[in-house]
């Protein structure tokens, strides 16, 4: 049990690190997918925590019972060979877009906050990713295990400081969450979770060695869901209150934090850089593990070429990727999530029938006796 608990924390850390990218921590995703719909969007953020926990649980438990060791082994039994191949190709492209978006986010941060050329920020993130990838999956787990707690603590410090000490508007209007109804907030929340799940599933399948039991799967996904929901709501309210002042800004949260104490600014910058880095590492490694670039001859050269191509693609710009490309893949993600959940429900039902048949289900013997007595 002790080992399972440790592995659950590792899994939750990687899951959180994958989802909490530059789009989330910067405020771009929160602004475009939730704050736009007013206070009803905050209910959507609460819902995302629940959805992340449920889908994560489904993915990890399917992974455990099917003994899958790769995304291909995971998705083919669920979607079939044809749809599985389509999803596989879509996932690779979207993960590459996310990988590039983190480079672009780093460049935007350096430019907006420190007035350092955009390319310097992009190259700094590229070099850090290259070094991490040299250590394979151990590097990915180490990065997320260290930075995910920093992300969680940093966001709590920044968000709660604004809630309780500076932004009275937030506290005064929290109750309105359950009073204001807006259209499409639910579909927006579903699309948001779905496109994040596209990359999260691939990354979670690389952690198959950590899923030692159903307990590990459930606890890891539950911790991640709670953390993601909590962080989302805290930052979501802050974004919502300042919504009219941050239109057209590449990094909305940074613009808000700049109004507060220097210490708070630097805490948030550390949070944002951590978020960018963990997501870049998760998505980049997901692609590399699927294409097996680093396991071939001249692996380091191929890795360098891969990162260079990402640097070039990142010139599209951070807000353009988050606002225009991400939602498109959300619809693909919805399809994948439905397939995963349907398969998971069928799997649990079959397990339930076996337990009843073998009298191994809790109260199974009593139930069988009652049925026979009738």
CSV table of C-alpha atoms in Angstrom, one decimal:
chain,number,residue,atom,x,y,z
A,1,UNK,CA,0.0,0.0,0.0
A,2,UNK,CA,2.8,2.4,0.8
A,3,UNK,CA,4.4,1.8,-2.6
A,4,UNK,CA,1.0,2.3,-4.3
A,5,UNK,CA,0.6,5.6,-2.4
A,6,UNK,CA,4.0,6.8,-3.7
A,7,UNK,CA,3.2,5.8,-7.2
A,8,UNK,CA,-0.2,7.5,-7.0
A,9,UNK,CA,1.5,10.7,-6.1
A,10,UNK,CA,3.9,10.3,-9.0
A,11,UNK,CA,1.0,9.6,-11.4
A,12,UNK,CA,-1.0,12.6,-10.1
A,13,UNK,CA,2.0,14.9,-10.4
A,14,UNK,CA,2.6,13.9,-14.1
A,15,UNK,CA,-1.2,14.2,-14.8
A,16,UNK,CA,-1.4,17.7,-13.2
A,17,UNK,CA,1.8,18.8,-14.9
A,18,UNK,CA,0.5,17.7,-18.3
A,19,UNK,CA,-2.8,19.6,-18.0
A,20,UNK,CA,-1.4,22.7,-16.3
A,21,UNK,CA,0.4,24.1,-19.2
A,22,UNK,CA,1.0,27.7,-20.3
A,23,UNK,CA,-2.5,27.9,-21.6
A,24,UNK,CA,-4.0,27.2,-18.2
A,25,UNK,CA,-1.5,29.0,-15.9
A,26,UNK,CA,-1.3,32.0,-18.2
A,27,UNK,CA,-5.0,32.5,-18.0
A,28,UNK,CA,-5.6,32.1,-21.8
A,29,UNK,CA,-7.6,28.9,-21.5
A,30,UNK,CA,-9.5,30.1,-18.5
A,31,UNK,CA,-10.4,33.4,-20.3
A,32,UNK,CA,-11.4,31.8,-23.6
A,33,UNK,CA,-13.2,28.7,-22.2
A,34,UNK,CA,-14.7,29.8,-18.9
A,35,UNK,CA,-14.6,33.5,-18.0
A,36,UNK,CA,-16.2,34.3,-21.3
A,37,UNK,CA,-19.4,32.7,-20.0
A,38,UNK,CA,-19.5,34.7,-16.8
A,39,UNK,CA,-20.0,33.1,-13.4
A,40,UNK,CA,-21.6,30.0,-14.9
A,41,UNK,CA,-18.2,29.3,-16.3
A,42,UNK,CA,-16.9,28.8,-12.8
A,43,UNK,CA,-19.3,26.0,-12.3
A,44,UNK,CA,-17.8,24.6,-15.5
A,45,UNK,CA,-14.4,24.7,-13.9
A,46,UNK,CA,-15.7,22.7,-10.9
A,47,UNK,CA,-17.0,20.2,-13.4
A,48,UNK,CA,-13.7,19.9,-15.1
A,49,UNK,CA,-12.1,18.6,-11.9
A,50,UNK,CA,-14.7,15.8,-11.6
A,51,UNK,CA,-14.3,15.0,-15.3
A,52,UNK,CA,-10.5,14.8,-15.1
A,53,UNK,CA,-10.7,12.5,-12.1
A,54,UNK,CA,-13.2,10.1,-13.8
A,55,UNK,CA,-11.5,10.0,-17.2
A,56,UNK,CA,-8.1,9.6,-15.5
A,57,UNK,CA,-9.4,6.7,-13.4
A,58,UNK,CA,-10.9,5.0,-16.5
A,59,UNK,CA,-7.6,5.4,-18.4
A,60,UNK,CA,-5.4,4.1,-15.6
A,61,UNK,CA,-7.6,1.1,-14.7
A,62,UNK,CA,-8.0,0.1,-18.4
A,63,UNK,CA,-4.2,0.3,-18.6
A,64,UNK,CA,-3.9,-1.9,-15.6
A,65,UNK,CA,-6.3,-4.6,-16.6
A,66,UNK,CA,-5.2,-4.8,-20.3
A,67,UNK,CA,-1.6,-4.6,-19.3
A,68,UNK,CA,-1.0,-2.0,-22.1
A,69,UNK,CA,2.5,-0.6,-22.4
A,70,UNK,CA,1.9,2.0,-25.1
A,71,UNK,CA,-0.8,4.3,-26.4
A,72,UNK,CA,-1.3,1.9,-29.4
A,73,UNK,CA,-1.9,-1.1,-27.1
A,74,UNK,CA,-4.3,1.1,-25.1
A,75,UNK,CA,-6.4,2.6,-27.8
A,76,UNK,CA,-6.7,-0.2,-30.4
A,77,UNK,CA,-8.9,-2.5,-28.2
A,78,UNK,CA,-11.1,0.5,-27.4
A,79,UNK,CA,-11.5,2.2,-30.8
A,80,UNK,CA,-10.6,-0.6,-33.2
A,81,UNK,CA,-7.7,-0.6,-35.7
A,82,UNK,CA,-9.1,2.0,-38.1
A,83,UNK,CA,-10.3,4.6,-35.7
A,84,UNK,CA,-7.3,3.8,-33.4
A,85,UNK,CA,-4.9,4.7,-36.2
A,86,UNK,CA,-6.8,8.0,-36.9
A,87,UNK,CA,-6.7,8.9,-33.2
A,88,UNK,CA,-3.0,8.0,-33.1
A,89,UNK,CA,-2.1,10.3,-35.9
A,90,UNK,CA,-4.3,13.1,-34.5
A,91,UNK,CA,-2.8,12.7,-31.1
A,92,UNK,CA,0.8,13.0,-32.4
A,93,UNK,CA,0.0,16.2,-34.3
A,94,UNK,CA,-1.9,17.8,-31.4
A,95,UNK,CA,0.9,16.9,-28.9
A,96,UNK,CA,3.3,18.6,-31.3
A,97,UNK,CA,1.1,21.7,-31.3
A,98,UNK,CA,1.0,21.7,-27.5
A,99,UNK,CA,4.8,21.2,-27.4
A,100,UNK,CA,5.3,24.2,-29.7
A,101,UNK,CA,2.7,26.3,-27.7
A,102,UNK,CA,4.8,25.9,-24.6
A,103,UNK,CA,7.8,27.3,-26.5
A,104,UNK,CA,5.7,30.2,-27.7
A,105,UNK,CA,4.4,30.8,-24.2
A,106,UNK,CA,7.9,31.0,-22.9
A,107,UNK,CA,8.8,33.5,-25.5
A,108,UNK,CA,5.7,35.6,-24.7
A,109,UNK,CA,6.6,35.6,-21.0
A,110,UNK,CA,10.1,36.8,-21.5
A,111,UNK,CA,8.9,39.5,-23.9
A,112,UNK,CA,5.9,40.7,-21.9
A,113,UNK,CA,7.5,40.7,-18.4
A,114,UNK,CA,11.2,41.2,-18.9
A,115,UNK,CA,11.3,42.9,-22.4
A,116,UNK,CA,13.7,40.2,-23.5
A,117,UNK,CA,13.4,39.2,-27.2
A,118,UNK,CA,10.8,36.5,-27.9
A,119,UNK,CA,13.3,34.1,-29.4
A,120,UNK,CA,15.4,34.1,-26.2
A,121,UNK,CA,12.5,32.7,-24.2
A,122,UNK,CA,11.7,30.1,-26.9
A,123,UNK,CA,15.4,28.9,-27.1
A,124,UNK,CA,15.6,28.7,-23.3
A,125,UNK,CA,12.7,26.4,-23.1
A,126,UNK,CA,14.0,24.3,-26.0
A,127,UNK,CA,17.4,23.8,-24.3
A,128,UNK,CA,15.7,22.7,-21.0
A,129,UNK,CA,13.5,20.2,-22.9
A,130,UNK,CA,16.5,18.8,-24.8
A,131,UNK,CA,18.4,18.1,-21.6
A,132,UNK,CA,15.4,16.5,-19.9
A,133,UNK,CA,14.7,14.2,-22.8
A,134,UNK,CA,18.2,12.8,-22.7
A,135,UNK,CA,17.2,11.1,-19.4
A,136,UNK,CA,14.1,9.5,-21.0
A,137,UNK,CA,11.1,8.7,-18.8
A,138,UNK,CA,13.1,9.2,-15.6
A,139,UNK,CA,13.7,12.8,-16.5
A,140,UNK,CA,10.0,13.3,-17.2
A,141,UNK,CA,8.9,11.9,-13.8
A,142,UNK,CA,11.6,13.8,-12.0
A,143,UNK,CA,10.6,17.1,-13.6
A,144,UNK,CA,6.9,16.7,-12.8
A,145,UNK,CA,7.5,15.3,-9.3
A,146,UNK,CA,9.5,18.5,-8.4
A,147,UNK,CA,7.5,21.1,-10.3
A,148,UNK,CA,3.9,19.9,-9.9
A,149,UNK,CA,3.9,20.7,-6.1
A,150,UNK,CA,5.5,24.1,-6.9
A,151,UNK,CA,2.7,24.7,-9.3
A,152,UNK,CA,0.0,23.8,-6.8
A,153,UNK,CA,1.5,25.7,-3.9
A,154,UNK,CA,2.3,28.8,-6.1
A,155,UNK,CA,-1.2,29.0,-7.6
A,156,UNK,CA,-2.7,28.7,-4.1
A,157,UNK,CA,-0.5,31.5,-2.8
A,158,UNK,CA,-1.2,33.9,-5.7
A,159,UNK,CA,-4.9,33.1,-6.1
A,160,UNK,CA,-5.8,33.2,-2.4
A,161,UNK,CA,-3.8,36.4,-1.8
A,162,UNK,CA,-5.9,38.1,-4.5
A,163,UNK,CA,-9.1,36.6,-3.1
A,164,UNK,CA,-8.7,37.5,0.6
A,165,UNK,CA,-6.4,40.4,0.8
A,166,UNK,CA,-6.7,42.5,-2.3
A,167,UNK,CA,-9.6,41.7,-4.6
A,168,UNK,CA,-12.8,42.1,-2.5
A,169,UNK,CA,-14.8,42.0,-5.7
A,170,UNK,CA,-14.0,38.3,-6.0
A,171,UNK,CA,-15.3,37.4,-2.5
A,172,UNK,CA,-18.4,39.6,-2.9
A,173,UNK,CA,-19.5,37.9,-6.1
A,174,UNK,CA,-18.6,34.2,-5.4
A,175,UNK,CA,-22.3,33.4,-4.6
A,176,UNK,CA,-23.4,34.6,-8.0
A,177,UNK,CA,-21.8,31.5,-9.5
A,178,UNK,CA,-25.0,29.6,-8.8
A,179,UNK,CA,-27.3,32.4,-9.9
A,180,UNK,CA,-26.2,33.4,-13.4
A,181,UNK,CA,-27.0,31.1,-16.4
A,182,UNK,CA,-25.1,31.5,-19.7
A,183,UNK,CA,-25.2,29.4,-22.8
A,184,UNK,CA,-22.6,26.9,-23.9
A,185,UNK,CA,-20.6,26.9,-20.6
A,186,UNK,CA,-21.1,23.1,-20.3
A,187,UNK,CA,-19.9,22.3,-23.9
A,188,UNK,CA,-17.0,24.6,-23.3
A,189,UNK,CA,-16.0,22.7,-20.2
A,190,UNK,CA,-16.3,19.3,-22.0
A,191,UNK,CA,-14.2,20.5,-25.0
A,192,UNK,CA,-11.6,21.9,-22.6
A,193,UNK,CA,-11.3,18.6,-20.7
A,194,UNK,CA,-11.4,16.6,-24.0
A,195,UNK,CA,-8.5,18.3,-25.7
A,196,UNK,CA,-6.4,18.0,-22.5
A,197,UNK,CA,-7.2,14.3,-22.3
A,198,UNK,CA,-5.8,13.8,-25.8
A,199,UNK,CA,-2.3,14.4,-24.5
A,200,UNK,CA,-2.9,13.2,-21.0
A,201,UNK,CA,-3.8,9.7,-22.2
A,202,UNK,CA,-0.6,9.3,-24.1
A,203,UNK,CA,1.5,10.5,-21.2
A,204,UNK,CA,-0.4,8.3,-18.7
A,205,UNK,CA,0.3,5.2,-20.9
A,206,UNK,CA,4.0,5.8,-20.5
A,207,UNK,CA,3.6,5.4,-16.7
A,208,UNK,CA,2.2,1.8,-17.0
A,209,UNK,CA,5.0,0.5,-14.7
A,210,UNK,CA,3.7,2.7,-11.9
A,211,UNK,CA,0.1,1.4,-12.0
A,212,UNK,CA,0.5,-1.5,-9.6
A,213,UNK,CA,-3.1,-1.8,-8.6
A,214,UNK,CA,-6.7,-0.4,-8.9
A,215,UNK,CA,-5.9,1.6,-5.8
A,216,UNK,CA,-3.0,3.3,-7.5
A,217,UNK,CA,-5.3,4.2,-10.5
A,218,UNK,CA,-8.1,5.6,-8.4
A,219,UNK,CA,-6.0,7.5,-5.9
A,220,UNK,CA,-3.7,9.0,-8.6
A,221,UNK,CA,-6.7,10.2,-10.7
A,222,UNK,CA,-8.6,11.5,-7.7
A,223,UNK,CA,-5.7,13.6,-6.4
A,224,UNK,CA,-5.2,15.0,-9.8
A,225,UNK,CA,-8.9,15.8,-10.3
A,226,UNK,CA,-9.2,17.6,-7.0
A,227,UNK,CA,-6.0,19.6,-7.6
A,228,UNK,CA,-7.0,20.6,-11.1
A,229,UNK,CA,-10.5,21.6,-10.1
A,230,UNK,CA,-9.3,23.6,-7.1
A,231,UNK,CA,-6.6,25.5,-9.1
A,232,UNK,CA,-9.1,26.2,-11.9
A,233,UNK,CA,-11.7,27.7,-9.7
A,234,UNK,CA,-9.2,29.9,-7.8
A,235,UNK,CA,-7.6,31.3,-10.9
A,236,UNK,CA,-10.9,31.4,-12.8
A,237,UNK,CA,-12.5,33.9,-10.4
A,238,UNK,CA,-9.4,36.1,-10.6
A,239,UNK,CA,-9.6,36.1,-14.4
A,240,UNK,CA,-13.3,36.7,-14.3
A,241,UNK,CA,-13.1,39.8,-12.1
A,242,UNK,CA,-10.5,41.4,-14.3
A,243,UNK,CA,-11.9,40.1,-17.6
A,244,UNK,CA,-12.6,43.5,-19.2
A,245,UNK,CA,-9.0,44.7,-18.5
A,246,UNK,CA,-7.1,41.8,-20.0
A,247,UNK,CA,-8.6,41.5,-23.5
A,248,UNK,CA,-6.0,40.9,-26.3
A,249,UNK,CA,-3.2,40.2,-23.8
A,250,UNK,CA,-0.9,37.2,-24.5
A,251,UNK,CA,-0.6,36.3,-20.8
A,252,UNK,CA,-3.6,37.6,-18.9
A,253,UNK,CA,-2.6,36.4,-15.4
A,254,UNK,CA,0.7,38.1,-15.7
A,255,UNK,CA,-1.0,41.4,-16.5
A,256,UNK,CA,-3.2,41.0,-13.4
A,257,UNK,CA,-0.3,40.0,-11.1
A,258,UNK,CA,1.7,43.0,-12.2
A,259,UNK,CA,-0.7,45.1,-10.2
A,260,UNK,CA,0.4,43.5,-7.0
A,261,UNK,CA,3.6,43.2,-4.9
A,262,UNK,CA,6.9,42.2,-6.5
A,263,UNK,CA,7.1,39.1,-4.4
A,264,UNK,CA,3.8,37.9,-5.8
A,265,UNK,CA,4.9,38.7,-9.3
A,266,UNK,CA,8.0,36.5,-9.0
A,267,UNK,CA,6.1,33.7,-7.4
A,268,UNK,CA,3.7,33.7,-10.3
A,269,UNK,CA,6.5,33.8,-12.9
A,270,UNK,CA,8.0,30.7,-11.3
A,271,UNK,CA,4.5,29.0,-11.4
A,272,UNK,CA,4.1,29.9,-15.1
A,273,UNK,CA,7.5,28.8,-16.1
A,274,UNK,CA,7.0,25.5,-14.2
A,275,UNK,CA,3.6,25.0,-16.0
A,276,UNK,CA,5.1,25.6,-19.4
A,277,UNK,CA,8.1,23.3,-18.7
A,278,UNK,CA,6.1,20.4,-17.3
A,279,UNK,CA,3.6,20.4,-20.2
A,280,UNK,CA,6.4,20.8,-22.8
A,281,UNK,CA,8.2,17.9,-21.3
A,282,UNK,CA,5.1,15.7,-21.1
A,283,UNK,CA,4.0,16.4,-24.7
A,284,UNK,CA,7.5,16.2,-26.2
A,285,UNK,CA,8.2,13.0,-24.5
A,286,UNK,CA,4.9,11.6,-25.6
A,287,UNK,CA,5.8,12.2,-29.2
A,288,UNK,CA,9.3,10.9,-28.8
A,289,UNK,CA,8.1,7.7,-27.1
A,290,UNK,CA,5.7,7.0,-29.9
A,291,UNK,CA,8.1,7.7,-32.7
A,292,UNK,CA,11.0,6.2,-30.9
A,293,UNK,CA,13.4,8.9,-32.1
A,294,UNK,CA,15.8,8.8,-29.2
A,295,UNK,CA,16.1,5.0,-29.3
A,296,UNK,CA,17.6,4.9,-32.7
A,297,UNK,CA,21.0,5.5,-34.2
A,298,UNK,CA,22.0,9.2,-34.0
A,299,UNK,CA,19.2,9.7,-31.5
A,300,UNK,CA,20.6,12.9,-30.1
A,301,UNK,CA,20.9,14.5,-33.5
A,302,UNK,CA,17.3,13.5,-34.3
A,303,UNK,CA,16.2,14.9,-31.0
A,304,UNK,CA,17.9,18.2,-31.7
A,305,UNK,CA,16.2,18.3,-35.2
A,306,UNK,CA,12.8,17.6,-33.6
A,307,UNK,CA,13.2,20.5,-31.1
A,308,UNK,CA,14.5,22.9,-33.8
A,309,UNK,CA,11.4,22.2,-35.9
A,310,UNK,CA,9.3,22.9,-32.9
A,311,UNK,CA,11.1,26.3,-32.4
A,312,UNK,CA,10.2,27.2,-36.0
A,313,UNK,CA,6.6,26.2,-35.6
A,314,UNK,CA,6.3,28.2,-32.4
A,315,UNK,CA,6.5,31.4,-34.4
A,316,UNK,CA,2.7,31.1,-35.0
A,317,UNK,CA,2.2,32.7,-31.6
A,318,UNK,CA,0.9,31.5,-28.2
A,319,UNK,CA,-2.6,33.0,-28.2
A,320,UNK,CA,-3.3,31.9,-31.8
A,321,UNK,CA,-2.5,28.3,-30.8
A,322,UNK,CA,-4.7,28.4,-27.7
A,323,UNK,CA,-7.6,30.2,-29.2
A,324,UNK,CA,-7.8,28.7,-32.7
A,325,UNK,CA,-6.0,25.3,-32.8
A,326,UNK,CA,-6.8,23.9,-29.4
A,327,UNK,CA,-10.6,23.9,-29.8
A,328,UNK,CA,-10.5,22.0,-33.1
A,329,UNK,CA,-8.8,19.1,-31.3
A,330,UNK,CA,-11.4,19.3,-28.5
A,331,UNK,CA,-14.0,17.7,-30.7
A,332,UNK,CA,-11.6,14.8,-31.5
A,333,UNK,CA,-11.0,14.5,-27.8
A,334,UNK,CA,-14.7,14.3,-27.1
A,335,UNK,CA,-14.9,11.3,-29.4
A,336,UNK,CA,-12.0,9.7,-27.6
A,337,UNK,CA,-13.4,10.3,-24.2
A,338,UNK,CA,-16.7,8.8,-25.1
A,339,UNK,CA,-15.0,5.7,-26.5
A,340,UNK,CA,-12.9,5.3,-23.3
A,341,UNK,CA,-15.8,5.8,-20.9
A,342,UNK,CA,-18.1,3.3,-22.8
A,343,UNK,CA,-15.3,0.7,-22.8
A,344,UNK,CA,-14.6,1.3,-19.1
A,345,UNK,CA,-18.3,0.9,-18.2
A,346,UNK,CA,-18.4,-2.3,-20.2
A,347,UNK,CA,-15.2,-3.6,-18.5
A,348,UNK,CA,-16.5,-2.8,-15.0
A,349,UNK,CA,-19.9,-4.5,-15.8
A,350,UNK,CA,-18.1,-7.7,-17.0
A,351,UNK,CA,-16.0,-7.7,-13.8
A,352,UNK,CA,-19.1,-7.2,-11.8
A,353,UNK,CA,-20.8,-10.2,-13.4
A,354,UNK,CA,-17.7,-12.4,-12.9
A,355,UNK,CA,-17.6,-11.5,-9.2
A,356,UNK,CA,-21.3,-12.3,-8.7
A,357,UNK,CA,-20.8,-15.6,-10.5
A,358,UNK,CA,-17.8,-16.5,-8.4
A,359,UNK,CA,-19.3,-15.2,-5.2
A,360,UNK,CA,-16.4,-12.8,-4.7
A,361,UNK,CA,-18.4,-9.6,-4.8
A,362,UNK,CA,-19.1,-8.1,-1.3
A,363,UNK,CA,-22.4,-9.6,-0.1
A,364,UNK,CA,-22.3,-11.9,-3.2
A,365,UNK,CA,-22.9,-15.1,-1.2
A,366,UNK,CA,-25.8,-13.6,0.6
A,367,UNK,CA,-27.3,-12.3,-2.6
A,368,UNK,CA,-26.8,-15.7,-4.3
A,369,UNK,CA,-28.5,-17.5,-1.3
A,370,UNK,CA,-31.5,-15.1,-1.4
A,371,UNK,CA,-31.9,-15.6,-5.2
A,372,UNK,CA,-31.8,-19.4,-4.7
A,373,UNK,CA,-34.2,-19.3,-1.8
A,374,UNK,CA,-36.8,-17.6,-4.0
